[in-house]
Every structure is written in C-alpha cells, then in structure tokens.
Coordinates of C-alpha atoms in Angstrom, one line a residue:
Chain A
E1060 CA 0.3 -0.1 0.1
P1061 CA 1.5 3.5 -1.0
E1062 CA 2.7 5.3 2.0
V1063 CA 3.9 8.9 2.7
T1064 CA 7.6 8.7 3.7
Q1065 CA 9.8 11.4 5.7
T1066 CA 13.7 11.7 6.3
P1067 CA 15.1 12.1 8.6
S1068 CA 13.1 10.5 11.4
H1069 CA 15.1 12.5 14.2
Q1070 CA 16.9 15.6 13.4
V1071 CA 19.0 17.5 16.0
T1072 CA 20.1 21.1 15.1
Q1073 CA 21.5 24.1 17.2
M1074 CA 19.4 27.3 17.6
G1075 CA 20.0 29.5 14.6
Q1076 CA 20.8 26.7 12.3
E1077 CA 18.8 25.9 8.8
V1078 CA 17.0 22.5 8.7
I1079 CA 15.3 21.0 5.8
L1080 CA 12.8 18.1 6.2
R1081 CA 12.2 16.0 3.5
C1082 CA 8.8 14.1 2.5
V1083 CA 7.9 11.7 -0.4
P1084 CA 4.1 11.8 -0.8
I1085 CA 2.2 9.3 -2.3
S1086 CA 3.1 9.2 -6.0
N1087 CA -0.3 10.4 -7.6
H1088 CA -1.4 12.9 -4.9
L1089 CA -1.9 16.5 -6.0
Y1090 CA -2.3 18.3 -2.6
F1091 CA 0.7 18.3 0.2
Y1092 CA 0.6 19.7 3.7
W1093 CA 3.0 20.3 6.7
Y1094 CA 1.8 19.9 10.1
R1095 CA 3.4 19.8 13.3
Q1096 CA 2.8 18.6 16.9
I1097 CA 4.6 19.8 20.0
L1098 CA 4.9 17.4 22.9
G1099 CA 1.7 16.8 24.7
Q1100 CA -0.2 19.3 22.3
K1101 CA -2.4 18.9 19.4
V1102 CA -1.4 18.6 15.6
E1103 CA -1.3 22.2 14.1
F1104 CA -1.7 23.0 10.5
L1105 CA 1.6 24.9 8.9
V1106 CA 0.8 25.0 5.2
S1107 CA -0.7 23.5 2.3
F1108 CA 0.6 23.4 -1.2
Y1109 CA -1.1 22.7 -4.4
N1110 CA -0.1 23.3 -8.2
N1111 CA 3.5 24.4 -7.4
E1112 CA 2.3 27.1 -4.9
I1113 CA 1.3 27.7 -1.3
S1114 CA -2.5 27.7 -1.2
E1115 CA -3.0 28.2 2.6
K1116 CA -0.5 28.9 5.5
S1117 CA -1.0 29.3 9.3
E1118 CA 0.2 32.1 11.4
I1119 CA 3.0 29.7 12.4
F1120 CA 4.4 29.7 9.0
D1121 CA 6.2 32.8 9.2
D1122 CA 9.0 34.2 7.1
Q1123 CA 11.6 31.7 8.8
F1124 CA 9.7 28.7 6.8
S1125 CA 9.5 27.7 3.3
V1126 CA 8.3 24.8 1.4
E1127 CA 9.5 23.4 -2.0
R1128 CA 8.7 20.6 -4.4
P1129 CA 12.1 20.5 -6.2
D1130 CA 11.3 17.5 -8.3
G1131 CA 8.0 15.3 -9.2
S1132 CA 8.4 13.2 -5.9
N1133 CA 9.8 15.3 -3.1
F1134 CA 8.2 17.9 -0.9
T1135 CA 10.5 19.8 1.7
L1136 CA 10.3 22.1 4.6
K1137 CA 13.0 24.5 5.3
I1138 CA 13.4 26.4 8.5
R1139 CA 15.9 29.1 8.1
S1140 CA 17.1 29.9 11.6
T1141 CA 15.4 27.5 14.0
K1142 CA 14.2 28.5 17.5
L1143 CA 13.9 26.5 20.6
E1144 CA 10.1 26.6 20.3
D1145 CA 10.4 24.7 16.8
S1146 CA 11.1 21.5 18.7
A1147 CA 8.3 19.3 17.5
M1148 CA 7.2 16.4 15.5
Y1149 CA 6.6 17.6 11.8
F1150 CA 4.4 15.7 9.8
C1151 CA 3.9 15.7 6.1
A1152 CA 0.7 14.5 4.6
S1153 CA -1.0 14.2 1.3
K1154 CA -4.0 13.7 -0.5
L1155 CA -5.4 13.1 -4.1
S1156 CA -8.6 15.0 -4.0
S1157 CA -11.7 15.5 -1.9
Y1158 CA -11.1 14.4 1.8
E1159 CA -8.7 12.0 3.1
Q1160 CA -5.1 13.4 4.0
Y1161 CA -2.6 10.6 4.8
F1162 CA 0.4 11.3 7.1
G1163 CA 3.7 10.4 7.0
P1164 CA 5.5 8.8 10.3
G1165 CA 7.1 12.3 11.3
T1166 CA 10.6 13.8 11.6
R1167 CA 11.1 14.7 15.3
L1168 CA 13.1 18.0 15.4
T1169 CA 15.3 18.8 18.6
V1170 CA 16.7 22.4 18.6
T1171 CA 19.1 22.7 21.4
Chain B
T1173 CA -10.7 29.9 15.0
Q1174 CA -12.4 26.7 14.6
L1175 CA -11.9 24.4 17.7
L1176 CA -12.5 20.6 18.0
E1177 CA -13.0 19.4 21.8
Q1178 CA -12.8 15.8 22.4
S1179 CA -14.0 13.8 25.5
P1180 CA -13.1 12.3 27.4
Q1181 CA -9.2 13.2 27.5
F1182 CA -8.4 9.9 29.0
L1183 CA -10.0 6.7 29.4
S1184 CA -8.8 3.5 31.1
I1185 CA -11.3 0.5 30.5
Q1186 CA -10.9 -3.0 30.9
E1187 CA -11.0 -5.5 27.9
G1188 CA -14.6 -6.2 26.9
E1189 CA -15.9 -2.9 27.8
N1190 CA -17.8 -0.5 25.5
L1191 CA -16.9 3.1 25.2
T1192 CA -17.8 6.3 23.2
V1193 CA -15.4 9.0 22.6
Y1194 CA -17.0 12.5 21.4
C1195 CA -15.7 15.1 19.2
N1196 CA -17.5 18.6 19.5
S1197 CA -17.3 22.0 17.6
S1198 CA -19.4 25.2 17.3
S1199 CA -18.1 25.3 13.8
V1200 CA -19.7 23.2 10.6
F1201 CA -17.1 20.9 8.9
S1202 CA -17.3 19.6 5.3
S1203 CA -16.1 16.4 6.3
L1204 CA -14.6 14.9 9.6
Q1205 CA -12.0 12.3 9.8
W1206 CA -10.7 10.0 12.7
Y1207 CA -7.1 9.1 13.3
R1208 CA -5.3 6.7 15.4
Q1209 CA -1.9 8.0 16.8
E1210 CA 0.7 5.7 18.2
P1211 CA 3.5 7.5 20.4
G1212 CA 6.4 8.8 18.1
E1213 CA 4.3 8.0 15.0
G1214 CA 1.9 9.8 12.5
P1215 CA -1.7 10.0 12.6
V1216 CA -3.4 6.8 10.9
L1217 CA -6.6 7.5 9.1
L1218 CA -9.4 5.2 10.5
V1219 CA -12.3 6.8 8.5
T1220 CA -13.8 9.9 6.8
V1221 CA -17.5 10.9 7.3
V1222 CA -19.0 13.4 5.1
T1223 CA -23.1 13.4 5.0
G1224 CA -24.8 14.7 8.3
G1225 CA -26.1 11.8 10.2
E1226 CA -23.8 9.3 8.4
V1227 CA -22.6 6.2 10.2
K1228 CA -19.7 3.9 9.2
K1229 CA -18.6 0.7 10.8
L1230 CA -15.1 -0.6 11.0
K1231 CA -15.2 -3.9 12.5
R1232 CA -15.8 -2.9 16.1
L1233 CA -15.6 0.6 15.9
T1234 CA -18.4 2.7 14.6
F1235 CA -18.3 6.4 13.8
Q1236 CA -21.2 8.7 13.6
F1237 CA -21.3 12.5 11.8
G1238 CA -23.9 14.8 13.5
D1239 CA -26.9 15.7 11.5
A1240 CA -25.3 19.6 11.5
R1241 CA -21.8 18.3 10.6
K1242 CA -20.5 20.0 14.0
D1243 CA -20.0 16.9 15.9
S1244 CA -18.9 13.2 15.6
S1245 CA -18.8 10.4 18.0
L1246 CA -16.7 7.1 18.0
H1247 CA -18.2 4.0 19.6
I1248 CA -15.9 1.0 20.4
T1249 CA -17.9 -2.6 21.1
A1250 CA -15.8 -5.1 23.2
A1251 CA -12.5 -3.3 23.4
Q1252 CA -9.5 -5.1 23.0
P1253 CA -5.7 -4.2 24.6
G1254 CA -4.9 -3.5 20.8
D1255 CA -7.2 -0.6 20.8
T1256 CA -4.9 1.3 23.1
G1257 CA -3.9 4.6 21.7
L1258 CA -4.6 8.2 20.8
Y1259 CA -7.8 8.9 19.0
L1260 CA -8.0 12.1 17.0
C1261 CA -10.8 13.6 15.3
A1262 CA -10.1 16.2 12.6
G1263 CA -12.5 18.5 10.6
L1264 CA -11.8 19.6 7.3
N1265 CA -13.0 23.0 6.0
T1266 CA -14.6 23.8 2.7
G1267 CA -12.3 24.0 -0.3
T1268 CA -10.3 20.9 -1.8
A1269 CA -7.0 22.3 -0.8
S1270 CA -8.0 23.0 2.7
K1271 CA -6.4 22.3 6.1
L1272 CA -7.5 20.1 8.7
T1273 CA -8.4 21.0 12.4
F1274 CA -7.4 18.6 14.9
G1275 CA -9.3 17.8 18.1
T1276 CA -7.6 17.6 21.4
G1277 CA -7.6 14.0 21.5
T1278 CA -8.8 11.1 23.6
R1279 CA -6.2 8.9 25.0
L1280 CA -7.2 5.1 25.4
Q1281 CA -5.9 2.4 27.4
V1282 CA -7.4 -0.9 27.3
T1283 CA -6.2 -3.4 30.1
L1284 CA -6.8 -7.3 30.3

C-alpha cells in the first residue's frame, strides 16, 4: 500500500541553524501539507501546497519557513534559523482530492 | 478560530467493555476524519464521514457524524488491548486544498 515517507526520523540542530525536512508524498497525490505537533499538544496545520504554490498557511508559518517541491517526488520544509520553540514532530501529509489526507511517520526536530 | 473538543481526554477501561468518544465543535465542517496515533508516529486514518447523520462501521468501531456536521462520535464495542492509543478527530474546512483542524485527542488504554 502506498505511503508517505519522511526523512530524517530525528533531527537535532542548534538554535539559529537551518534545517530541511524531507517528505515523499504518495505518488499520484496532488495536495501536500505540513503539520507539526509540539510534545503533549495537538496537531497544528502549517501550510498546504497545490499546483506548485502555497494555497494556505497558518500564523505559525512565518518568514522563517518555506516549502518547495523541487522535483516530481519530494516535498520539503525548510526552517531558516531554528528557535528552541520549533522543537516538535513535523508531519507531512498528502491527498489526491476531496477528503482523505494521509500522514507520514514524522520527523522529530530537536533544537538545542 | 475553529476548535474541536474531544471528550473524555483519558479513558482507561478493561477488555470487553464498550466506550464512546465524542468530538464537538461550534463550527460546521465539510467532512470529519478520525485518526489513531501511536507514540512517536504519524496519525493513521481510520475513517472519513461526510454527510450529516452518516454512520460508518469499521469492525468493532462505529463512527457517526452529527446531523449538523458539527460533531462526531466514535463507539468501540468489546474493546481489546490492541485498541489502546490516541484517537484524534479532525475537521476539514471547505475547499479541496483546505487544512485539517485537529481535536484535542482522547487517550484510550485497554487493560486485560
């Protein structure tokens, strides 16, 4: 069964460093998303991406964040200058159309 | 801001018992999805309900969408230890590229 994959599973970085989180969505899907989940809190929407552009973003997704689909398979989230409060699980999701979003296993980002 | 409140937050029951988890909002959603999440992993989609009043069954799990599409319930019959996990409801806003708004989660523990 097709699934969303994410790399790395765990990323440790120092405050102020740039990180790139990578996702390979399900191959025929058209809509792509990033969500995050701070430990003990609920899953929060960051950004949605369709037709090679951002379709919606949350207040969390400020100028330090960017997304890219550099080729036909990868979908990346870049944080330019990480802060302690960026420590969280980051989930990529994708969907073909309509309703069901399928989530990847997540990348645990730890900022020290 | 759309909010989804789940109740109860925690539920500890014995194998064989029945339980119901509630997901409530003051907002209308175009559809509602139920996910299950294991520690350190991504949410796994269980079901999507779309029509007001819709009932869907997945083995021992019964999902219902409220008539006004503002609330939903998950009923588990004869719970088993394998049902242990975090259950999340998530509402989808209108628009095909739209984000999911996640509920606060219900952590279920089923003991022998």
